[in-house]
Coordinates of C-alpha atoms in Angstrom, one line a residue:
X1 CA -12.3 -23.0 -7.9
X2 CA -16.1 -23.2 -8.3
X3 CA -17.9 -23.5 -11.7
X4 CA -19.2 -20.0 -11.4
X5 CA -15.7 -18.6 -10.8
X6 CA -14.4 -20.5 -13.8
X7 CA -17.3 -19.2 -15.9
X8 CA -16.6 -15.6 -14.8
X9 CA -12.9 -16.0 -15.5
X10 CA -13.6 -17.4 -19.0
X11 CA -16.0 -14.5 -19.7
X12 CA -13.5 -11.9 -18.5
X13 CA -10.8 -13.3 -20.8
X14 CA -13.2 -13.4 -23.7
X15 CA -14.4 -9.8 -23.2
X16 CA -10.8 -8.6 -22.8
X17 CA -9.7 -10.4 -26.0
X18 CA -12.8 -9.0 -27.9
X19 CA -12.8 -5.4 -26.8
X20 CA -9.3 -4.4 -25.7
X21 CA -7.5 -2.2 -28.4
X22 CA -4.4 -4.3 -28.8
X23 CA -3.5 -2.3 -31.9
X24 CA -3.0 0.9 -29.8
X25 CA 0.7 1.7 -29.1
X26 CA 0.0 2.4 -25.5
X27 CA -1.6 -1.0 -25.0
X28 CA 1.2 -2.8 -26.8
X29 CA 3.8 -1.0 -24.7
X30 CA 1.9 -1.8 -21.5
X31 CA 1.7 -5.6 -22.3
X32 CA 5.4 -5.6 -23.1
X33 CA 6.2 -3.6 -20.0
X34 CA 4.4 -6.2 -17.8
X35 CA 6.8 -8.9 -19.0
X36 CA 9.8 -6.6 -18.7
X37 CA 8.8 -6.0 -15.1
X38 CA 8.4 -9.8 -14.5
X39 CA 11.8 -10.4 -16.0
X40 CA 13.4 -7.7 -13.8
X41 CA 11.7 -9.2 -10.8
X42 CA 12.8 -12.7 -11.6
X43 CA 16.4 -11.7 -12.3
X44 CA 16.9 -9.3 -9.3
X45 CA 14.7 -10.6 -6.5
X46 CA 13.7 -14.3 -6.8
X47 CA 17.0 -16.1 -6.4
X48 CA 18.7 -13.9 -3.9
X49 CA 15.8 -12.5 -1.9
X50 CA 12.7 -14.6 -2.3
X51 CA 14.3 -18.0 -2.2
X52 CA 16.2 -17.5 1.0
X53 CA 13.0 -16.0 2.5
X54 CA 11.0 -19.1 1.5
X55 CA 13.6 -21.4 3.2
X56 CA 13.4 -19.3 6.4
X57 CA 9.6 -19.6 6.3
X58 CA 10.0 -23.4 5.9
X59 CA 12.4 -23.4 8.8
X60 CA 10.0 -21.4 11.0
X61 CA 7.3 -23.8 10.2
X62 CA 9.4 -26.9 11.2
X63 CA 12.0 -25.9 13.7
X64 CA 10.6 -22.9 15.7
X65 CA 8.3 -24.0 18.4
X66 CA 4.9 -22.4 18.5
X67 CA 5.4 -21.8 22.2
X68 CA 8.4 -19.6 21.5
X69 CA 6.5 -17.6 18.8
X70 CA 3.5 -17.1 21.1
X71 CA 5.7 -16.1 24.0
X72 CA 7.2 -13.1 22.2
X73 CA 4.7 -12.4 19.4
X74 CA 1.5 -14.0 20.6
X75 CA -1.8 -12.1 21.2
X76 CA -1.3 -12.5 25.0
X77 CA 2.3 -11.3 25.1
X78 CA 3.2 -8.0 26.7
X79 CA 2.5 -5.4 24.0
X80 CA 5.9 -3.7 24.4
X81 CA 7.6 -7.0 23.8
X82 CA 5.4 -8.2 21.0
X83 CA 5.3 -5.0 19.0
X84 CA 8.9 -4.2 19.7
X85 CA 10.1 -7.7 18.5
X86 CA 7.7 -7.5 15.5
X87 CA 8.9 -4.0 14.4
X88 CA 12.6 -4.5 15.2
X89 CA 12.9 -8.0 13.6
X90 CA 11.2 -6.8 10.5
X91 CA 13.5 -3.8 10.3
X92 CA 16.7 -5.9 10.6
X93 CA 15.8 -7.8 7.4
X94 CA 15.4 -4.7 5.2
X95 CA 13.6 -6.6 2.5
X96 CA 11.1 -5.6 -0.2
X97 CA 7.3 -5.9 0.1
X98 CA 7.3 -9.3 -1.6
X99 CA 10.3 -10.9 0.1
X100 CA 8.8 -10.2 3.6
X101 CA 5.7 -12.3 2.7
X102 CA 6.9 -15.8 3.3
X103 CA 8.4 -14.7 6.7
X104 CA 5.1 -13.1 7.7
X105 CA 3.2 -16.2 6.7
X106 CA 5.6 -18.3 8.7
X107 CA 5.4 -16.4 12.0
X108 CA 1.6 -15.8 11.7
X109 CA 0.8 -19.5 11.1
X110 CA 3.2 -20.5 13.9
X111 CA 1.2 -18.5 16.5
X112 CA 2.1 -14.8 16.2
X113 CA -0.8 -12.4 17.0
X114 CA -2.3 -10.4 14.2
X115 CA -1.0 -7.1 15.6
X116 CA 2.7 -8.1 16.0
X117 CA 2.6 -10.0 12.7
X118 CA 1.3 -6.9 10.9
X119 CA 4.0 -4.8 12.6
X120 CA 6.6 -7.2 11.2
X121 CA 4.9 -7.2 7.8
X122 CA 5.0 -3.4 7.6
X123 CA 8.4 -2.8 9.2
X124 CA 10.3 -5.3 7.0
X125 CA 10.2 -3.2 3.8
X126 CA 9.4 0.2 5.3
X127 CA 12.0 0.6 8.1
X128 CA 15.1 0.1 5.9
X129 CA 18.0 1.9 7.5
X130 CA 20.0 2.4 4.3
X131 CA 16.9 3.7 2.4
X132 CA 16.1 6.2 5.2
X133 CA 19.7 7.4 5.2
X134 CA 19.6 7.7 1.4
X135 CA 16.3 9.6 1.7
X136 CA 17.9 12.1 4.0
X137 CA 20.9 12.6 1.8
X138 CA 19.1 12.8 -1.5
X139 CA 15.7 14.3 -0.6
X140 CA 16.6 16.4 2.5
X141 CA 17.0 15.6 6.2
X142 CA 13.4 16.6 6.9
X143 CA 12.0 13.9 4.6
X144 CA 14.5 11.4 5.9
X145 CA 13.6 12.1 9.6
X146 CA 9.9 12.1 8.9
X147 CA 10.2 8.8 7.0
X148 CA 12.0 7.2 9.9
X149 CA 9.6 8.4 12.6
X150 CA 6.5 7.7 10.4
X151 CA 7.6 4.2 9.5
X152 CA 8.3 3.1 13.1
X153 CA 5.0 4.6 14.3
X154 CA 3.0 3.1 11.4
X155 CA 4.2 -0.4 12.1
X156 CA 3.1 -0.2 15.8
X157 CA -0.1 1.8 15.4
X158 CA -1.4 -0.2 12.4
X159 CA -0.7 -3.4 14.2
X160 CA -2.5 -2.2 17.3
X161 CA -5.5 -1.1 15.3
X162 CA -5.7 -4.4 13.4
X163 CA -5.5 -6.3 16.7
X164 CA -8.3 -4.2 18.2
X165 CA -10.6 -4.4 15.2
X166 CA -10.3 -8.2 14.8
X167 CA -9.8 -9.1 18.5
X168 CA -12.8 -11.5 18.5
X169 CA -11.5 -13.5 15.5
X170 CA -8.0 -13.5 17.0
X171 CA -9.2 -14.9 20.3
X172 CA -10.9 -17.8 18.5
X173 CA -7.7 -18.4 16.5
X174 CA -5.6 -18.3 19.7
X175 CA -7.7 -21.0 21.3
X176 CA -6.9 -23.3 18.4
X177 CA -3.2 -22.5 18.5
X178 CA -3.0 -23.3 22.2
X179 CA -4.1 -26.9 21.6
X180 CA -1.4 -29.5 22.1
X181 CA 0.7 -29.9 19.0
X182 CA 2.8 -32.9 20.0
X183 CA 6.1 -31.0 19.4
X184 CA 8.0 -33.1 22.0
X185 CA 11.4 -32.3 23.2
X186 CA 13.6 -30.4 20.8
X187 CA 16.6 -32.3 19.4
X188 CA 18.8 -29.1 19.5
X189 CA 19.7 -26.7 22.2
X190 CA 18.4 -23.1 22.2
X191 CA 21.9 -22.0 21.2
X192 CA 22.0 -24.4 18.2
X193 CA 18.6 -23.3 17.0
X194 CA 19.5 -19.7 17.4
X195 CA 22.7 -20.1 15.4
X196 CA 20.8 -22.0 12.7
X197 CA 18.2 -19.2 12.3
X198 CA 20.9 -16.5 12.5
X199 CA 22.9 -18.0 9.6
X200 CA 19.7 -18.2 7.5
X201 CA 18.8 -14.6 8.2
X202 CA 22.3 -13.4 7.5
X203 CA 22.3 -15.2 4.2
X204 CA 19.1 -13.4 3.3
X205 CA 20.4 -10.0 4.5
X206 CA 23.7 -10.2 2.6
X207 CA 22.3 -11.8 -0.5
X208 CA 19.7 -9.1 -0.8
X209 CA 22.1 -6.3 0.1
X210 CA 21.5 -3.5 -2.5
X211 CA 24.2 -1.4 -4.2
X212 CA 24.4 2.0 -2.6
X213 CA 24.3 5.1 -4.7
X214 CA 27.8 6.2 -3.6
X215 CA 30.9 4.0 -3.8
X216 CA 32.0 4.8 -0.3
X217 CA 31.1 4.1 3.3
X218 CA 30.2 1.1 5.3
X219 CA 27.3 0.0 3.1
X220 CA 29.4 -0.1 -0.1
X221 CA 32.2 -1.9 1.8
X222 CA 29.7 -4.6 2.7
X223 CA 28.2 -4.7 -0.8
X224 CA 31.7 -5.2 -2.3
X225 CA 32.3 -8.4 -0.2
X226 CA 28.7 -9.6 0.1
X227 CA 29.1 -12.7 -2.0
X228 CA 32.2 -13.8 0.0
X229 CA 30.1 -13.5 3.1
X230 CA 27.2 -15.4 1.5
X231 CA 29.5 -18.3 0.5
X232 CA 31.0 -18.4 3.9
X233 CA 27.6 -18.5 5.5
X234 CA 26.4 -21.3 3.1
X235 CA 29.4 -23.4 4.1
X236 CA 28.5 -22.7 7.8
X237 CA 24.9 -23.7 7.1
X238 CA 26.0 -26.9 5.4
X239 CA 28.1 -27.9 8.5
X240 CA 25.2 -27.0 10.8
X241 CA 22.8 -29.2 8.8
X242 CA 25.1 -32.1 8.7
X243 CA 25.9 -32.0 12.4
X244 CA 22.5 -31.2 14.0
X245 CA 19.7 -32.3 11.6
X246 CA 18.5 -35.6 10.5
X247 CA 17.6 -36.6 6.9
X248 CA 13.9 -36.7 7.8
X249 CA 14.0 -33.2 9.3
X250 CA 15.7 -31.8 6.2
X251 CA 13.1 -33.5 4.0
X252 CA 10.3 -31.9 6.0
X253 CA 12.1 -28.5 5.7
X254 CA 12.2 -28.8 1.9
X255 CA 8.6 -29.9 1.8
X256 CA 7.4 -26.9 3.9
X257 CA 9.5 -24.5 1.7
X258 CA 7.9 -26.0 -1.4
X259 CA 4.5 -25.6 0.2
X260 CA 5.1 -21.9 0.8
X261 CA 6.5 -21.5 -2.7
X262 CA 3.5 -22.9 -4.6
X263 CA 1.2 -20.8 -2.5
X264 CA 3.1 -17.5 -2.9
X265 CA 4.9 -17.5 -6.3
X266 CA 1.9 -17.7 -8.6
X267 CA 0.2 -14.8 -6.8
X268 CA 3.5 -12.8 -6.8
X269 CA 4.2 -13.4 -10.5
X270 CA 0.6 -12.6 -11.5
X271 CA 0.7 -9.4 -9.3
X272 CA 3.9 -8.3 -10.9
X273 CA 2.5 -8.7 -14.4
X274 CA -0.6 -6.7 -13.5
X275 CA 1.4 -4.0 -11.8
X276 CA 3.7 -3.7 -14.7
X277 CA 0.8 -3.5 -17.1
X278 CA -0.9 -0.7 -15.1
X279 CA 2.0 1.5 -14.2
X280 CA 5.1 0.0 -15.6
X281 CA 8.5 -0.2 -13.9
X282 CA 9.3 2.6 -11.6
X283 CA 10.8 5.5 -13.7
X284 CA 9.5 4.0 -17.0
X285 CA 6.5 5.6 -18.6
X286 CA 5.2 2.7 -20.5
X287 CA 2.3 1.4 -18.4
X288 CA -1.3 1.7 -19.5
X289 CA -1.7 4.7 -17.1
X290 CA 0.5 7.5 -18.4
X291 CA 2.8 9.0 -15.8
X292 CA 1.8 12.6 -16.8
X293 CA -1.7 12.0 -15.3
X294 CA -0.2 11.0 -12.0
X295 CA 2.3 13.8 -11.9
X296 CA -0.5 16.3 -12.6
X297 CA -2.2 15.6 -9.4
X298 CA 0.7 15.2 -6.9
X299 CA 1.7 18.8 -6.9
X300 CA 1.0 20.9 -3.9
X301 CA -0.1 19.5 -0.6
X302 CA -3.9 19.0 -0.9
X303 CA -5.9 15.9 0.1
X304 CA -6.1 14.7 -3.5
X305 CA -2.3 15.0 -4.0
X306 CA -1.4 13.1 -0.9
X307 CA -4.1 10.5 -1.4
X308 CA -3.0 9.9 -5.1
X309 CA 0.6 9.5 -4.0
X310 CA -0.4 7.0 -1.4
X311 CA -2.6 5.0 -3.7
X312 CA 0.0 5.0 -6.5
X313 CA 2.7 4.0 -4.1
X314 CA 0.5 1.2 -2.7
X315 CA -0.1 -0.4 -6.0
X316 CA 3.3 0.0 -7.6
X317 CA 6.2 -2.5 -6.9
X318 CA 9.4 -0.8 -5.6
X319 CA 12.5 -2.8 -5.3
X320 CA 14.6 -1.9 -2.3
X321 CA 16.1 1.6 -2.5
X322 CA 14.5 2.4 -5.9
X323 CA 11.8 4.6 -4.4
X324 CA 14.4 7.3 -3.5
X325 CA 15.5 8.3 -7.0
X326 CA 11.9 8.0 -8.2
X327 CA 10.7 10.5 -5.6
X328 CA 13.7 12.7 -6.4
X329 CA 12.5 12.8 -10.1
X330 CA 8.9 13.5 -9.1
X331 CA 10.0 16.3 -6.8
X332 CA 11.9 17.8 -9.7
X333 CA 8.7 17.6 -11.7
X334 CA 6.7 19.6 -9.2
X335 CA 5.6 17.0 -6.6
X336 CA 4.9 18.4 -3.2
X337 CA 6.9 17.5 -0.1
X338 CA 3.8 16.0 1.6
X339 CA 2.9 13.7 -1.3
X340 CA 6.6 12.7 -1.5
X341 CA 6.5 11.5 2.1
X342 CA 3.1 9.8 1.6
X343 CA 4.6 7.8 -1.3
X344 CA 7.6 6.8 0.7
X345 CA 5.5 5.6 3.6
X346 CA 3.0 3.6 1.5
X347 CA 5.1 2.5 -1.5
X348 CA 7.8 0.3 -0.1
X349 CA 5.5 -1.5 2.3
X350 CA 2.8 -2.3 -0.2
X351 CA 2.4 -3.5 -3.7
X352 CA -0.2 -5.3 -5.8
X353 CA 1.6 -8.6 -5.6
X354 CA 2.0 -8.1 -1.8
X355 CA -1.8 -7.5 -1.4
X356 CA -2.7 -10.7 -3.3
X357 CA -0.6 -12.9 -1.1
X358 CA -1.7 -11.1 2.1
X359 CA -5.3 -11.7 1.0
X360 CA -4.6 -15.5 0.6
X361 CA -3.4 -15.5 4.3
X362 CA -5.7 -13.1 6.1
X363 CA -8.7 -12.9 3.8
X364 CA -10.2 -9.9 2.0
X365 CA -11.6 -8.1 5.1
X366 CA -8.3 -8.0 7.0
X367 CA -6.3 -7.3 3.9
X368 CA -8.5 -4.4 2.9
X369 CA -8.4 -3.0 6.4
X370 CA -4.6 -3.2 6.5
X371 CA -4.1 -1.6 3.0
X372 CA -6.7 1.1 3.9
X373 CA -4.9 2.0 7.2
X374 CA -1.6 2.3 5.4
X375 CA -3.1 4.6 2.7
X376 CA -5.1 6.7 5.1
X377 CA -2.2 7.2 7.6
X378 CA 0.3 7.9 4.7
X379 CA -2.2 10.5 3.3
X380 CA -2.7 12.3 6.7
X381 CA 1.0 12.2 7.5
X382 CA 1.8 13.6 4.2
X383 CA -0.6 16.5 4.6
X384 CA 0.7 17.3 8.1
X385 CA 4.3 17.2 6.9
X386 CA 3.6 19.3 3.9
X387 CA 1.9 21.9 6.0
X388 CA 4.8 22.0 8.5
X389 CA 7.6 22.4 5.8
X390 CA 5.6 24.3 3.3

């Protein structure tokens, strides 16, 4: 951090401490809400979602060859393969906008092209099968279907646009990635490596498995036994590590996981605090921005309503599945069908903590472009959908 940056930071803190009306009840509730949201995030997402994702990212960095990543997700891979793998692999995980970040960092730094990596980044939190089914049941089959189609198309289209806009930079990056890395012959067979990653992914999937709204069906059956599955998978992982990995490899894995952690966690925690201060937890009107002002402008199907829904969704943090009851409440308060879809397409895939971490990986220009594309496409899709069902 440069001296100028430190000076600006000190000045900003001083001005905030001097001028902010801390005596105002709204300000006090917003500050408290920021820490409530951080506590909720720590309790519900860090141990069972983010930690497994960090270990997977560390494993990708150490045990997944860059040649394999570039073969299926690289900038020169066939587009159908690259974007198909990016979108489908992200959708299988069904994680929130923060949990997907270590995995995105892992594959991007290992050689994935910008477009397929972006497809993975968007699809992970957006193409959640259970959330789409819940959307159709609670909000109507039209919104559920539109959300499913929109999320799949968004992941591919946004990835393609990003790859096109930054193709020059990506070509330079690809040249560096193609340099010899001295990876040598792998110690494990392809089947052993595949089984190792499969066990890691299944631990993440089942540990992060959310509680369905109804106590019936396949999803609830899996939820009721998920910890037995996780324990069984942890035992299997321990046996795999003992049989196929050396002490030095395990130490390198832990070091890579720690490296991802110190890069991501401070930004995530800071972003969650700011998001909680600005808008509060979803469904709780205690942020500095009153919910009534937002609900006033999301009625109808105009440009402002859809754009506001997209922006609010982009900056809020939604835990997996929480967006559905929130949109249900907003629809009951007069929200239009179009803005509801816009929020569902922008909200789960983005959040302020998510943007901060993406910026640390891609830089401001690419991050701004990605966020803008999500917001613009969500806005336009919401307007079209609202006009069709209105």
